[in-house]
Amino acid sequence: VYIMLGANGLWMDDKTFKEGYQTFLSAVKEQYPDAVIYLQSILPVTTDAHLTSETADNEVIRNFNRIVQELARTNGVYYLDVGHALMDENGVLPKEASPLDGMHLTPEYYNKWFD
């Protein structure tokens, strides 16, 4: 089971995010006890993503990804840092990866994510 949560919840505080994620993860583990679970990192955004979504912020994303890593470790599941494969040398999503809103990927970048 591959899980990626958080991009639409960047407005949350750390505690609310962590509790909500843990609740969801616990439900998945309970319903599918034999599943191998992968928690995927929240993808970075472009430097101007805040123009279309004021909560789009790479610092918040990095912090939430640390929380997701902790949840993976404490729940005995895998963490996949898929965002790292998409970011540029500055740690942000390149503009060409999401020219419209800074968050949603072009087909080329979706394929990079899948790879």
JSON list of C-alpha atoms in Angstrom, two decimals:
[
{"chain": "A", "resi": 1, "resn": "VAL", "atom": "CA", "xyz": [0.00, 0.00, 0.00]},
{"chain": "A", "resi": 2, "resn": "TYR", "atom": "CA", "xyz": [1.45, 3.34, -1.06]},
{"chain": "A", "resi": 3, "resn": "ILE", "atom": "CA", "xyz": [0.26, 6.36, 0.90]},
{"chain": "A", "resi": 4, "resn": "MET", "atom": "CA", "xyz": [0.88, 10.02, 0.17]},
{"chain": "A", "resi": 5, "resn": "LEU", "atom": "CA", "xyz": [-0.97, 12.48, 2.38]},
{"chain": "A", "resi": 6, "resn": "GLY", "atom": "CA", "xyz": [-0.38, 16.06, 3.33]},
{"chain": "A", "resi": 7, "resn": "ALA", "atom": "CA", "xyz": [-0.23, 18.37, 0.32]},
{"chain": "A", "resi": 8, "resn": "ASN", "atom": "CA", "xyz": [-3.80, 19.52, 0.89]},
{"chain": "A", "resi": 9, "resn": "GLY", "atom": "CA", "xyz": [-3.23, 19.86, 4.62]},
{"chain": "A", "resi": 10, "resn": "LEU", "atom": "CA", "xyz": [-0.28, 22.25, 4.68]},
{"chain": "A", "resi": 11, "resn": "TRP", "atom": "CA", "xyz": [-2.42, 24.69, 6.66]},
{"chain": "A", "resi": 12, "resn": "MET", "atom": "CA", "xyz": [-2.49, 22.31, 9.67]},
{"chain": "A", "resi": 13, "resn": "ASP", "atom": "CA", "xyz": [-0.31, 22.62, 12.73]},
{"chain": "A", "resi": 14, "resn": "ASP", "atom": "CA", "xyz": [2.17, 19.79, 13.41]},
{"chain": "A", "resi": 15, "resn": "LYS", "atom": "CA", "xyz": [0.08, 18.11, 16.08]},
{"chain": "A", "resi": 16, "resn": "THR", "atom": "CA", "xyz": [-3.11, 18.02, 13.98]},
{"chain": "A", "resi": 17, "resn": "PHE", "atom": "CA", "xyz": [-1.19, 16.73, 10.95]},
{"chain": "A", "resi": 18, "resn": "LYS", "atom": "CA", "xyz": [0.55, 13.98, 12.93]},
{"chain": "A", "resi": 19, "resn": "GLU", "atom": "CA", "xyz": [-2.60, 12.84, 14.71]},
{"chain": "A", "resi": 20, "resn": "GLY", "atom": "CA", "xyz": [-4.63, 12.74, 11.49]},
{"chain": "A", "resi": 21, "resn": "TYR", "atom": "CA", "xyz": [-1.92, 10.85, 9.64]},
{"chain": "A", "resi": 22, "resn": "GLN", "atom": "CA", "xyz": [-1.54, 8.37, 12.50]},
{"chain": "A", "resi": 23, "resn": "THR", "atom": "CA", "xyz": [-5.30, 7.78, 12.61]},
{"chain": "A", "resi": 24, "resn": "PHE", "atom": "CA", "xyz": [-5.37, 7.04, 8.89]},
{"chain": "A", "resi": 25, "resn": "LEU", "atom": "CA", "xyz": [-2.28, 4.82, 9.05]},
{"chain": "A", "resi": 26, "resn": "SER", "atom": "CA", "xyz": [-3.68, 2.86, 11.99]},
{"chain": "A", "resi": 27, "resn": "ALA", "atom": "CA", "xyz": [-6.91, 2.26, 10.08]},
{"chain": "A", "resi": 28, "resn": "VAL", "atom": "CA", "xyz": [-4.99, 0.97, 7.04]},
{"chain": "A", "resi": 29, "resn": "LYS", "atom": "CA", "xyz": [-2.85, -1.32, 9.21]},
{"chain": "A", "resi": 30, "resn": "GLU", "atom": "CA", "xyz": [-5.94, -2.65, 10.97]},
{"chain": "A", "resi": 31, "resn": "GLN", "atom": "CA", "xyz": [-7.85, -3.30, 7.76]},
{"chain": "A", "resi": 32, "resn": "TYR", "atom": "CA", "xyz": [-4.84, -4.77, 5.90]},
{"chain": "A", "resi": 33, "resn": "PRO", "atom": "CA", "xyz": [-2.65, -6.36, 8.59]},
{"chain": "A", "resi": 34, "resn": "ASP", "atom": "CA", "xyz": [-0.46, -8.26, 6.11]},
{"chain": "A", "resi": 35, "resn": "ALA", "atom": "CA", "xyz": [0.14, -5.33, 3.76]},
{"chain": "A", "resi": 36, "resn": "VAL", "atom": "CA", "xyz": [3.55, -3.85, 3.13]},
{"chain": "A", "resi": 37, "resn": "ILE", "atom": "CA", "xyz": [3.05, -0.12, 3.60]},
{"chain": "A", "resi": 38, "resn": "TYR", "atom": "CA", "xyz": [5.07, 2.72, 2.07]},
{"chain": "A", "resi": 39, "resn": "LEU", "atom": "CA", "xyz": [4.62, 6.29, 3.23]},
{"chain": "A", "resi": 40, "resn": "GLN", "atom": "CA", "xyz": [5.66, 8.66, 0.47]},
{"chain": "A", "resi": 41, "resn": "SER", "atom": "CA", "xyz": [7.06, 12.10, 1.14]},
{"chain": "A", "resi": 42, "resn": "ILE", "atom": "CA", "xyz": [5.00, 15.15, 0.32]},
{"chain": "A", "resi": 43, "resn": "LEU", "atom": "CA", "xyz": [6.28, 16.56, -2.95]},
{"chain": "A", "resi": 44, "resn": "PRO", "atom": "CA", "xyz": [8.07, 19.91, -2.96]},
{"chain": "A", "resi": 45, "resn": "VAL", "atom": "CA", "xyz": [6.51, 22.93, -4.66]},
{"chain": "A", "resi": 46, "resn": "THR", "atom": "CA", "xyz": [7.99, 25.59, -6.91]},
{"chain": "A", "resi": 47, "resn": "THR", "atom": "CA", "xyz": [9.24, 28.83, -5.41]},
{"chain": "A", "resi": 48, "resn": "ASP", "atom": "CA", "xyz": [6.17, 30.67, -6.70]},
{"chain": "A", "resi": 49, "resn": "ALA", "atom": "CA", "xyz": [3.52, 28.07, -5.76]},
{"chain": "A", "resi": 50, "resn": "HIS", "atom": "CA", "xyz": [2.33, 30.41, -3.00]},
{"chain": "A", "resi": 51, "resn": "LEU", "atom": "CA", "xyz": [0.83, 32.60, -5.74]},
{"chain": "A", "resi": 52, "resn": "THR", "atom": "CA", "xyz": [-1.90, 30.00, -6.37]},
{"chain": "A", "resi": 53, "resn": "SER", "atom": "CA", "xyz": [-2.04, 28.50, -2.86]},
{"chain": "A", "resi": 54, "resn": "GLU", "atom": "CA", "xyz": [-0.94, 30.59, 0.09]},
{"chain": "A", "resi": 55, "resn": "THR", "atom": "CA", "xyz": [-0.26, 27.46, 2.17]},
{"chain": "A", "resi": 56, "resn": "ALA", "atom": "CA", "xyz": [2.20, 25.99, -0.38]},
{"chain": "A", "resi": 57, "resn": "ASP", "atom": "CA", "xyz": [5.51, 26.26, 1.44]},
{"chain": "A", "resi": 58, "resn": "ASN", "atom": "CA", "xyz": [8.59, 24.04, 1.14]},
{"chain": "A", "resi": 59, "resn": "GLU", "atom": "CA", "xyz": [9.66, 24.64, 4.74]},
{"chain": "A", "resi": 60, "resn": "VAL", "atom": "CA", "xyz": [6.30, 23.33, 5.99]},
{"chain": "A", "resi": 61, "resn": "ILE", "atom": "CA", "xyz": [6.63, 20.40, 3.58]},
{"chain": "A", "resi": 62, "resn": "ARG", "atom": "CA", "xyz": [10.11, 19.55, 4.89]},
{"chain": "A", "resi": 63, "resn": "ASN", "atom": "CA", "xyz": [8.81, 19.67, 8.46]},
{"chain": "A", "resi": 64, "resn": "PHE", "atom": "CA", "xyz": [5.80, 17.49, 7.64]},
{"chain": "A", "resi": 65, "resn": "ASN", "atom": "CA", "xyz": [8.08, 15.03, 5.85]},
{"chain": "A", "resi": 66, "resn": "ARG", "atom": "CA", "xyz": [10.13, 14.70, 9.05]},
{"chain": "A", "resi": 67, "resn": "ILE", "atom": "CA", "xyz": [6.87, 13.82, 10.83]},
{"chain": "A", "resi": 68, "resn": "VAL", "atom": "CA", "xyz": [6.01, 11.26, 8.14]},
{"chain": "A", "resi": 69, "resn": "GLN", "atom": "CA", "xyz": [9.48, 9.71, 8.52]},
{"chain": "A", "resi": 70, "resn": "GLU", "atom": "CA", "xyz": [8.95, 9.47, 12.28]},
{"chain": "A", "resi": 71, "resn": "LEU", "atom": "CA", "xyz": [5.54, 7.87, 11.76]},
{"chain": "A", "resi": 72, "resn": "ALA", "atom": "CA", "xyz": [7.05, 5.33, 9.36]},
{"chain": "A", "resi": 73, "resn": "ARG", "atom": "CA", "xyz": [9.74, 4.44, 11.89]},
{"chain": "A", "resi": 74, "resn": "THR", "atom": "CA", "xyz": [7.41, 4.16, 14.88]},
{"chain": "A", "resi": 75, "resn": "ASN", "atom": "CA", "xyz": [4.82, 2.16, 12.93]},
{"chain": "A", "resi": 76, "resn": "GLY", "atom": "CA", "xyz": [7.27, -0.25, 11.33]},
{"chain": "A", "resi": 77, "resn": "VAL", "atom": "CA", "xyz": [6.51, 0.78, 7.74]},
{"chain": "A", "resi": 78, "resn": "TYR", "atom": "CA", "xyz": [8.67, 2.12, 4.92]},
{"chain": "A", "resi": 79, "resn": "TYR", "atom": "CA", "xyz": [9.32, 5.76, 4.07]},
{"chain": "A", "resi": 80, "resn": "LEU", "atom": "CA", "xyz": [9.96, 6.74, 0.44]},
{"chain": "A", "resi": 81, "resn": "ASP", "atom": "CA", "xyz": [11.52, 10.15, -0.21]},
{"chain": "A", "resi": 82, "resn": "VAL", "atom": "CA", "xyz": [9.99, 10.54, -3.67]},
{"chain": "A", "resi": 83, "resn": "GLY", "atom": "CA", "xyz": [10.17, 14.32, -3.46]},
{"chain": "A", "resi": 84, "resn": "HIS", "atom": "CA", "xyz": [13.95, 14.19, -3.53]},
{"chain": "A", "resi": 85, "resn": "ALA", "atom": "CA", "xyz": [13.85, 12.68, -7.03]},
{"chain": "A", "resi": 86, "resn": "LEU", "atom": "CA", "xyz": [11.87, 15.66, -8.32]},
{"chain": "A", "resi": 87, "resn": "MET", "atom": "CA", "xyz": [13.54, 18.64, -6.65]},
{"chain": "A", "resi": 88, "resn": "ASP", "atom": "CA", "xyz": [16.29, 20.75, -8.10]},
{"chain": "A", "resi": 89, "resn": "GLU", "atom": "CA", "xyz": [19.63, 21.66, -6.51]},
{"chain": "A", "resi": 90, "resn": "ASN", "atom": "CA", "xyz": [17.85, 24.25, -4.33]},
{"chain": "A", "resi": 91, "resn": "GLY", "atom": "CA", "xyz": [15.46, 21.69, -2.85]},
{"chain": "A", "resi": 92, "resn": "VAL", "atom": "CA", "xyz": [12.39, 22.99, -4.69]},
{"chain": "A", "resi": 93, "resn": "LEU", "atom": "CA", "xyz": [10.27, 21.70, -7.52]},
{"chain": "A", "resi": 94, "resn": "PRO", "atom": "CA", "xyz": [11.58, 23.17, -10.80]},
{"chain": "A", "resi": 95, "resn": "LYS", "atom": "CA", "xyz": [9.19, 25.56, -12.52]},
{"chain": "A", "resi": 96, "resn": "GLU", "atom": "CA", "xyz": [9.02, 23.33, -15.62]},
{"chain": "A", "resi": 97, "resn": "ALA", "atom": "CA", "xyz": [7.70, 20.49, -13.44]},
{"chain": "A", "resi": 98, "resn": "SER", "atom": "CA", "xyz": [4.57, 22.49, -12.59]},
{"chain": "A", "resi": 99, "resn": "PRO", "atom": "CA", "xyz": [4.22, 25.60, -14.75]},
{"chain": "A", "resi": 100, "resn": "LEU", "atom": "CA", "xyz": [0.54, 26.22, -13.97]},
{"chain": "A", "resi": 101, "resn": "ASP", "atom": "CA", "xyz": [0.23, 26.23, -10.19]},
{"chain": "A", "resi": 102, "resn": "GLY", "atom": "CA", "xyz": [3.59, 25.17, -8.75]},
{"chain": "A", "resi": 103, "resn": "MET", "atom": "CA", "xyz": [2.14, 22.02, -7.16]},
{"chain": "A", "resi": 104, "resn": "HIS", "atom": "CA", "xyz": [0.58, 19.72, -9.75]},
{"chain": "A", "resi": 105, "resn": "LEU", "atom": "CA", "xyz": [3.04, 17.93, -12.00]},
{"chain": "A", "resi": 106, "resn": "THR", "atom": "CA", "xyz": [3.37, 17.74, -15.76]},
{"chain": "A", "resi": 107, "resn": "PRO", "atom": "CA", "xyz": [3.11, 14.24, -17.30]},
{"chain": "A", "resi": 108, "resn": "GLU", "atom": "CA", "xyz": [6.92, 14.09, -17.58]},
{"chain": "A", "resi": 109, "resn": "TYR", "atom": "CA", "xyz": [7.33, 14.68, -13.85]},
{"chain": "A", "resi": 110, "resn": "TYR", "atom": "CA", "xyz": [4.57, 12.21, -12.94]},
{"chain": "A", "resi": 111, "resn": "ASN", "atom": "CA", "xyz": [6.60, 9.64, -14.85]},
{"chain": "A", "resi": 112, "resn": "LYS", "atom": "CA", "xyz": [9.73, 10.59, -12.86]},
{"chain": "A", "resi": 113, "resn": "TRP", "atom": "CA", "xyz": [7.73, 10.06, -9.68]},
{"chain": "A", "resi": 114, "resn": "PHE", "atom": "CA", "xyz": [6.53, 6.65, -10.86]},
{"chain": "A", "resi": 115, "resn": "ASP", "atom": "CA", "xyz": [10.09, 5.64, -11.81]}
]
